[in-house]
């Protein structure tokens, strides 16, 4: 029902807001290296989630490892771009 759907998405929005506020409070005094590492891990997790859920054709044969493979590919491309400079 519509009430259920809006309730679930409302709860997700509230949980996301609370998690962002908590993360801001906890990381307020963190060093730039800690913040960079945390951001990199979060970006990798988002990329893996996108591959796993948004690209189902790519995950038919390597479903268990498709997210990891995609993140490793992006990391390799990043490393190669930094070595080029």
Backbone as JSON Lines, residues from 0, in Angstrom:
{"i":0,"aa":"X","n":[0.84,-1.19,0.0],"ca":[0.0,0.0,0.0],"c":[0.88,1.24,0.0]}
{"i":1,"aa":"X","n":[0.28,2.36,-0.32],"ca":[1.02,3.62,-0.38],"c":[1.54,4.02,1.0]}
{"i":2,"aa":"X","n":[0.76,3.77,2.03],"ca":[1.2,4.13,3.39],"c":[2.45,3.34,3.77]}
{"i":3,"aa":"X","n":[2.47,2.06,3.44],"ca":[3.63,1.23,3.74],"c":[4.86,1.73,2.99]}
{"i":4,"aa":"X","n":[4.71,2.0,1.7],"ca":[5.84,2.46,0.88],"c":[6.39,3.78,1.4]}
{"i":5,"aa":"X","n":[5.5,4.75,1.66],"ca":[5.96,6.03,2.18],"c":[6.57,5.87,3.58]}
{"i":6,"aa":"X","n":[6.04,4.96,4.36],"ca":[6.6,4.7,5.68],"c":[8.01,4.14,5.61]}
{"i":7,"aa":"X","n":[8.21,3.17,4.73],"ca":[9.54,2.57,4.57],"c":[10.54,3.6,4.08]}
{"i":8,"aa":"X","n":[10.17,4.37,3.05],"ca":[11.09,5.37,2.51],"c":[11.32,6.51,3.5]}
{"i":9,"aa":"X","n":[10.31,6.84,4.26],"ca":[10.48,7.85,5.3],"c":[11.46,7.39,6.38]}
{"i":10,"aa":"X","n":[11.33,6.12,6.77],"ca":[12.26,5.56,7.75],"c":[13.68,5.52,7.21]}
{"i":11,"aa":"X","n":[13.84,5.17,5.94],"ca":[15.17,5.16,5.32],"c":[15.76,6.57,5.32]}
{"i":12,"aa":"X","n":[14.95,7.56,4.98],"ca":[15.42,8.95,4.97],"c":[15.82,9.4,6.37]}
{"i":13,"aa":"X","n":[15.03,9.05,7.37],"ca":[15.35,9.41,8.75],"c":[16.64,8.71,9.21]}
{"i":14,"aa":"X","n":[16.77,7.43,8.91],"ca":[17.97,6.7,9.3],"c":[19.2,7.27,8.61]}
{"i":15,"aa":"X","n":[19.07,7.65,7.34],"ca":[20.19,8.23,6.61],"c":[20.6,9.57,7.22]}
{"i":16,"aa":"X","n":[19.63,10.37,7.57],"ca":[19.92,11.66,8.2],"c":[20.6,11.5,9.54]}
{"i":17,"aa":"X","n":[20.11,10.56,10.35],"ca":[20.74,10.3,11.65],"c":[22.15,9.76,11.5]}
{"i":18,"aa":"X","n":[22.36,8.88,10.52],"ca":[23.69,8.33,10.29],"c":[24.65,9.43,9.82]}
{"i":19,"aa":"X","n":[24.18,10.34,8.98],"ca":[25.02,11.45,8.52],"c":[25.39,12.36,9.68]}
{"i":20,"aa":"X","n":[24.43,12.67,10.55],"ca":[24.71,13.52,11.7],"c":[25.69,12.85,12.66]}
{"i":21,"aa":"X","n":[25.52,11.56,12.89],"ca":[26.42,10.82,13.76],"c":[27.83,10.77,13.16]}
{"i":22,"aa":"X","n":[27.91,10.5,11.86],"ca":[29.2,10.48,11.19],"c":[29.9,11.82,11.25]}
{"i":23,"aa":"X","n":[29.16,12.89,11.08],"ca":[29.73,14.23,11.16],"c":[30.27,14.5,12.56]}
{"i":24,"aa":"X","n":[29.51,14.1,13.58],"ca":[29.94,14.32,14.96],"c":[31.18,13.5,15.3]}
{"i":25,"aa":"X","n":[31.2,12.25,14.86],"ca":[32.32,11.37,15.18],"c":[33.58,11.77,14.42]}
{"i":26,"aa":"X","n":[33.43,12.19,13.17],"ca":[34.59,12.49,12.32],"c":[35.0,13.96,12.35]}
{"i":27,"aa":"X","n":[34.39,14.76,13.22],"ca":[34.67,16.21,13.24],"c":[36.15,16.51,13.47]}
{"i":28,"aa":"X","n":[36.81,15.78,14.33],"ca":[38.21,16.05,14.63],"c":[39.18,15.1,13.95]}
{"i":29,"aa":"X","n":[38.71,14.31,13.02],"ca":[39.56,13.31,12.37],"c":[40.54,13.97,11.41]}
{"i":30,"aa":"X","n":[41.66,13.29,11.21],"ca":[42.68,13.81,10.29],"c":[42.19,13.67,8.85]}
{"i":31,"aa":"X","n":[42.74,14.46,7.95],"ca":[42.35,14.35,6.54],"c":[42.59,12.96,5.95]}
{"i":32,"aa":"X","n":[43.62,12.26,6.43],"ca":[43.89,10.92,5.93],"c":[42.78,9.94,6.32]}
{"i":33,"aa":"X","n":[42.27,10.06,7.53],"ca":[41.18,9.19,7.99],"c":[39.91,9.49,7.18]}
{"i":34,"aa":"X","n":[39.64,10.76,6.97],"ca":[38.45,11.14,6.19],"c":[38.58,10.65,4.76]}
{"i":35,"aa":"X","n":[39.76,10.77,4.17],"ca":[39.98,10.29,2.8],"c":[39.79,8.78,2.71]}
{"i":36,"aa":"X","n":[40.32,8.04,3.67],"ca":[40.18,6.58,3.66],"c":[38.72,6.18,3.83]}
{"i":37,"aa":"X","n":[38.01,6.86,4.71],"ca":[36.6,6.57,4.92],"c":[35.78,6.86,3.67]}
{"i":38,"aa":"X","n":[36.07,7.96,3.02],"ca":[35.38,8.32,1.78],"c":[35.67,7.31,0.68]}
{"i":39,"aa":"X","n":[36.91,6.84,0.59],"ca":[37.27,5.86,-0.43],"c":[36.55,4.54,-0.21]}
{"i":40,"aa":"X","n":[36.45,4.1,1.04],"ca":[35.74,2.86,1.34],"c":[34.25,3.01,1.0]}
{"i":41,"aa":"X","n":[33.67,4.16,1.35],"ca":[32.26,4.39,1.04],"c":[32.03,4.41,-0.47]}
{"i":42,"aa":"X","n":[32.93,5.04,-1.21],"ca":[32.79,5.09,-2.67],"c":[32.89,3.69,-3.28]}
{"i":43,"aa":"X","n":[33.8,2.89,-2.78],"ca":[33.92,1.51,-3.26],"c":[32.68,0.69,-2.95]}
{"i":44,"aa":"X","n":[32.11,0.9,-1.78],"ca":[30.88,0.18,-1.41],"c":[29.71,0.58,-2.31]}
{"i":45,"aa":"X","n":[29.6,1.86,-2.6],"ca":[28.53,2.32,-3.49],"c":[28.72,1.76,-4.89]}
{"i":46,"aa":"X","n":[29.95,1.76,-5.38],"ca":[30.22,1.2,-6.7],"c":[29.89,-0.29,-6.75]}
{"i":47,"aa":"X","n":[30.28,-1.03,-5.74],"ca":[29.97,-2.46,-5.7],"c":[28.47,-2.69,-5.65]}
{"i":48,"aa":"X","n":[27.75,-1.88,-4.87],"ca":[26.29,-2.03,-4.79],"c":[25.64,-1.74,-6.14]}
{"i":49,"aa":"X","n":[26.1,-0.69,-6.81],"ca":[25.54,-0.36,-8.12],"c":[25.74,-1.49,-9.12]}
{"i":50,"aa":"X","n":[26.94,-2.05,-9.14],"ca":[27.21,-3.14,-10.07],"c":[26.32,-4.33,-9.75]}
{"i":51,"aa":"X","n":[26.18,-4.63,-8.47],"ca":[25.41,-5.8,-8.07],"c":[23.92,-5.65,-8.34]}
{"i":52,"aa":"X","n":[23.39,-4.44,-8.21],"ca":[21.95,-4.26,-8.35],"c":[21.51,-3.63,-9.66]}
{"i":53,"aa":"X","n":[22.33,-2.8,-10.25],"ca":[21.92,-2.06,-11.44],"c":[22.4,-2.68,-12.74]}
{"i":54,"aa":"X","n":[23.33,-3.61,-12.66],"ca":[23.85,-4.22,-13.88],"c":[23.69,-5.74,-13.78]}
{"i":55,"aa":"X","n":[22.47,-6.23,-13.8],"ca":[22.27,-7.67,-13.59],"c":[22.86,-8.55,-14.69]}
{"i":56,"aa":"X","n":[22.94,-8.04,-15.91],"ca":[23.51,-8.85,-16.99],"c":[24.97,-9.17,-16.71]}
{"i":57,"aa":"X","n":[25.67,-8.26,-16.07],"ca":[27.09,-8.47,-15.78],"c":[27.29,-9.42,-14.61]}
{"i":58,"aa":"X","n":[26.25,-9.67,-13.87],"ca":[26.41,-10.49,-12.67],"c":[25.85,-11.9,-12.83]}
{"i":59,"aa":"X","n":[25.39,-12.27,-14.0],"ca":[24.8,-13.6,-14.17],"c":[25.81,-14.71,-13.93]}
{"i":60,"aa":"X","n":[27.03,-14.55,-14.47],"ca":[28.0,-15.62,-14.34],"c":[28.95,-15.43,-13.15]}
{"i":61,"aa":"X","n":[29.23,-14.19,-12.79],"ca":[30.16,-13.92,-11.69],"c":[29.45,-13.12,-10.61]}
{"i":62,"aa":"X","n":[28.25,-13.54,-10.27],"ca":[27.42,-12.77,-9.34],"c":[28.11,-12.5,-8.01]}
{"i":63,"aa":"X","n":[28.77,-13.48,-7.46],"ca":[29.37,-13.32,-6.14],"c":[30.53,-12.33,-6.14]}
{"i":64,"aa":"X","n":[31.19,-12.18,-7.27],"ca":[32.39,-11.35,-7.32],"c":[32.28,-10.14,-8.23]}
{"i":65,"aa":"X","n":[31.13,-9.88,-8.8],"ca":[31.01,-8.8,-9.78],"c":[31.29,-7.43,-9.18]}
{"i":66,"aa":"X","n":[30.8,-7.17,-8.0],"ca":[31.07,-5.89,-7.35],"c":[32.55,-5.71,-7.06]}
{"i":67,"aa":"X","n":[33.17,-6.75,-6.53],"ca":[34.6,-6.71,-6.23],"c":[35.42,-6.52,-7.51]}
{"i":68,"aa":"X","n":[35.04,-7.2,-8.58],"ca":[35.75,-7.07,-9.85],"c":[35.64,-5.65,-10.38]}
{"i":69,"aa":"X","n":[34.46,-5.06,-10.31],"ca":[34.26,-3.69,-10.8],"c":[35.08,-2.69,-9.98]}
{"i":70,"aa":"X","n":[35.07,-2.83,-8.67],"ca":[35.83,-1.92,-7.82],"c":[37.33,-2.09,-8.08]}
{"i":71,"aa":"X","n":[37.79,-3.33,-8.23],"ca":[39.2,-3.57,-8.53],"c":[39.59,-2.94,-9.88]}
{"i":72,"aa":"X","n":[38.7,-3.02,-10.85],"ca":[38.96,-2.39,-12.15],"c":[39.07,-0.88,-12.05]}
{"i":73,"aa":"X","n":[38.16,-0.26,-11.29],"ca":[38.24,1.19,-11.1],"c":[39.5,1.57,-10.34]}
{"i":74,"aa":"X","n":[39.88,0.78,-9.33],"ca":[41.09,1.05,-8.57],"c":[42.33,0.93,-9.46]}
{"i":75,"aa":"X","n":[42.37,-0.08,-10.3],"ca":[43.48,-0.24,-11.23],"c":[43.56,0.93,-12.2]}
{"i":76,"aa":"X","n":[42.42,1.37,-12.72],"ca":[42.4,2.52,-13.62],"c":[42.9,3.77,-12.91]}
{"i":77,"aa":"X","n":[42.51,3.95,-11.65],"ca":[42.97,5.1,-10.87],"c":[44.48,5.05,-10.68]}
{"i":78,"aa":"X","n":[44.99,3.88,-10.31],"ca":[46.44,3.73,-10.1],"c":[47.19,4.02,-11.39]}
{"i":79,"aa":"X","n":[46.72,3.47,-12.49],"ca":[47.38,3.71,-13.78],"c":[47.36,5.18,-14.15]}
{"i":80,"aa":"X","n":[46.26,5.87,-13.87],"ca":[46.19,7.3,-14.2],"c":[47.16,8.1,-13.35]}
{"i":81,"aa":"X","n":[47.42,7.67,-12.12],"ca":[48.38,8.37,-11.26],"c":[49.81,8.06,-11.66]}
{"i":82,"aa":"X","n":[50.08,6.87,-12.16],"ca":[51.42,6.52,-12.62],"c":[51.78,7.24,-13.91]}
{"i":83,"aa":"X","n":[50.78,7.56,-14.7],"ca":[51.0,8.22,-15.98],"c":[51.58,9.61,-15.81]}
{"i":84,"aa":"X","n":[51.09,10.34,-14.81],"ca":[51.41,11.74,-14.58],"c":[52.86,12.0,-14.45]}
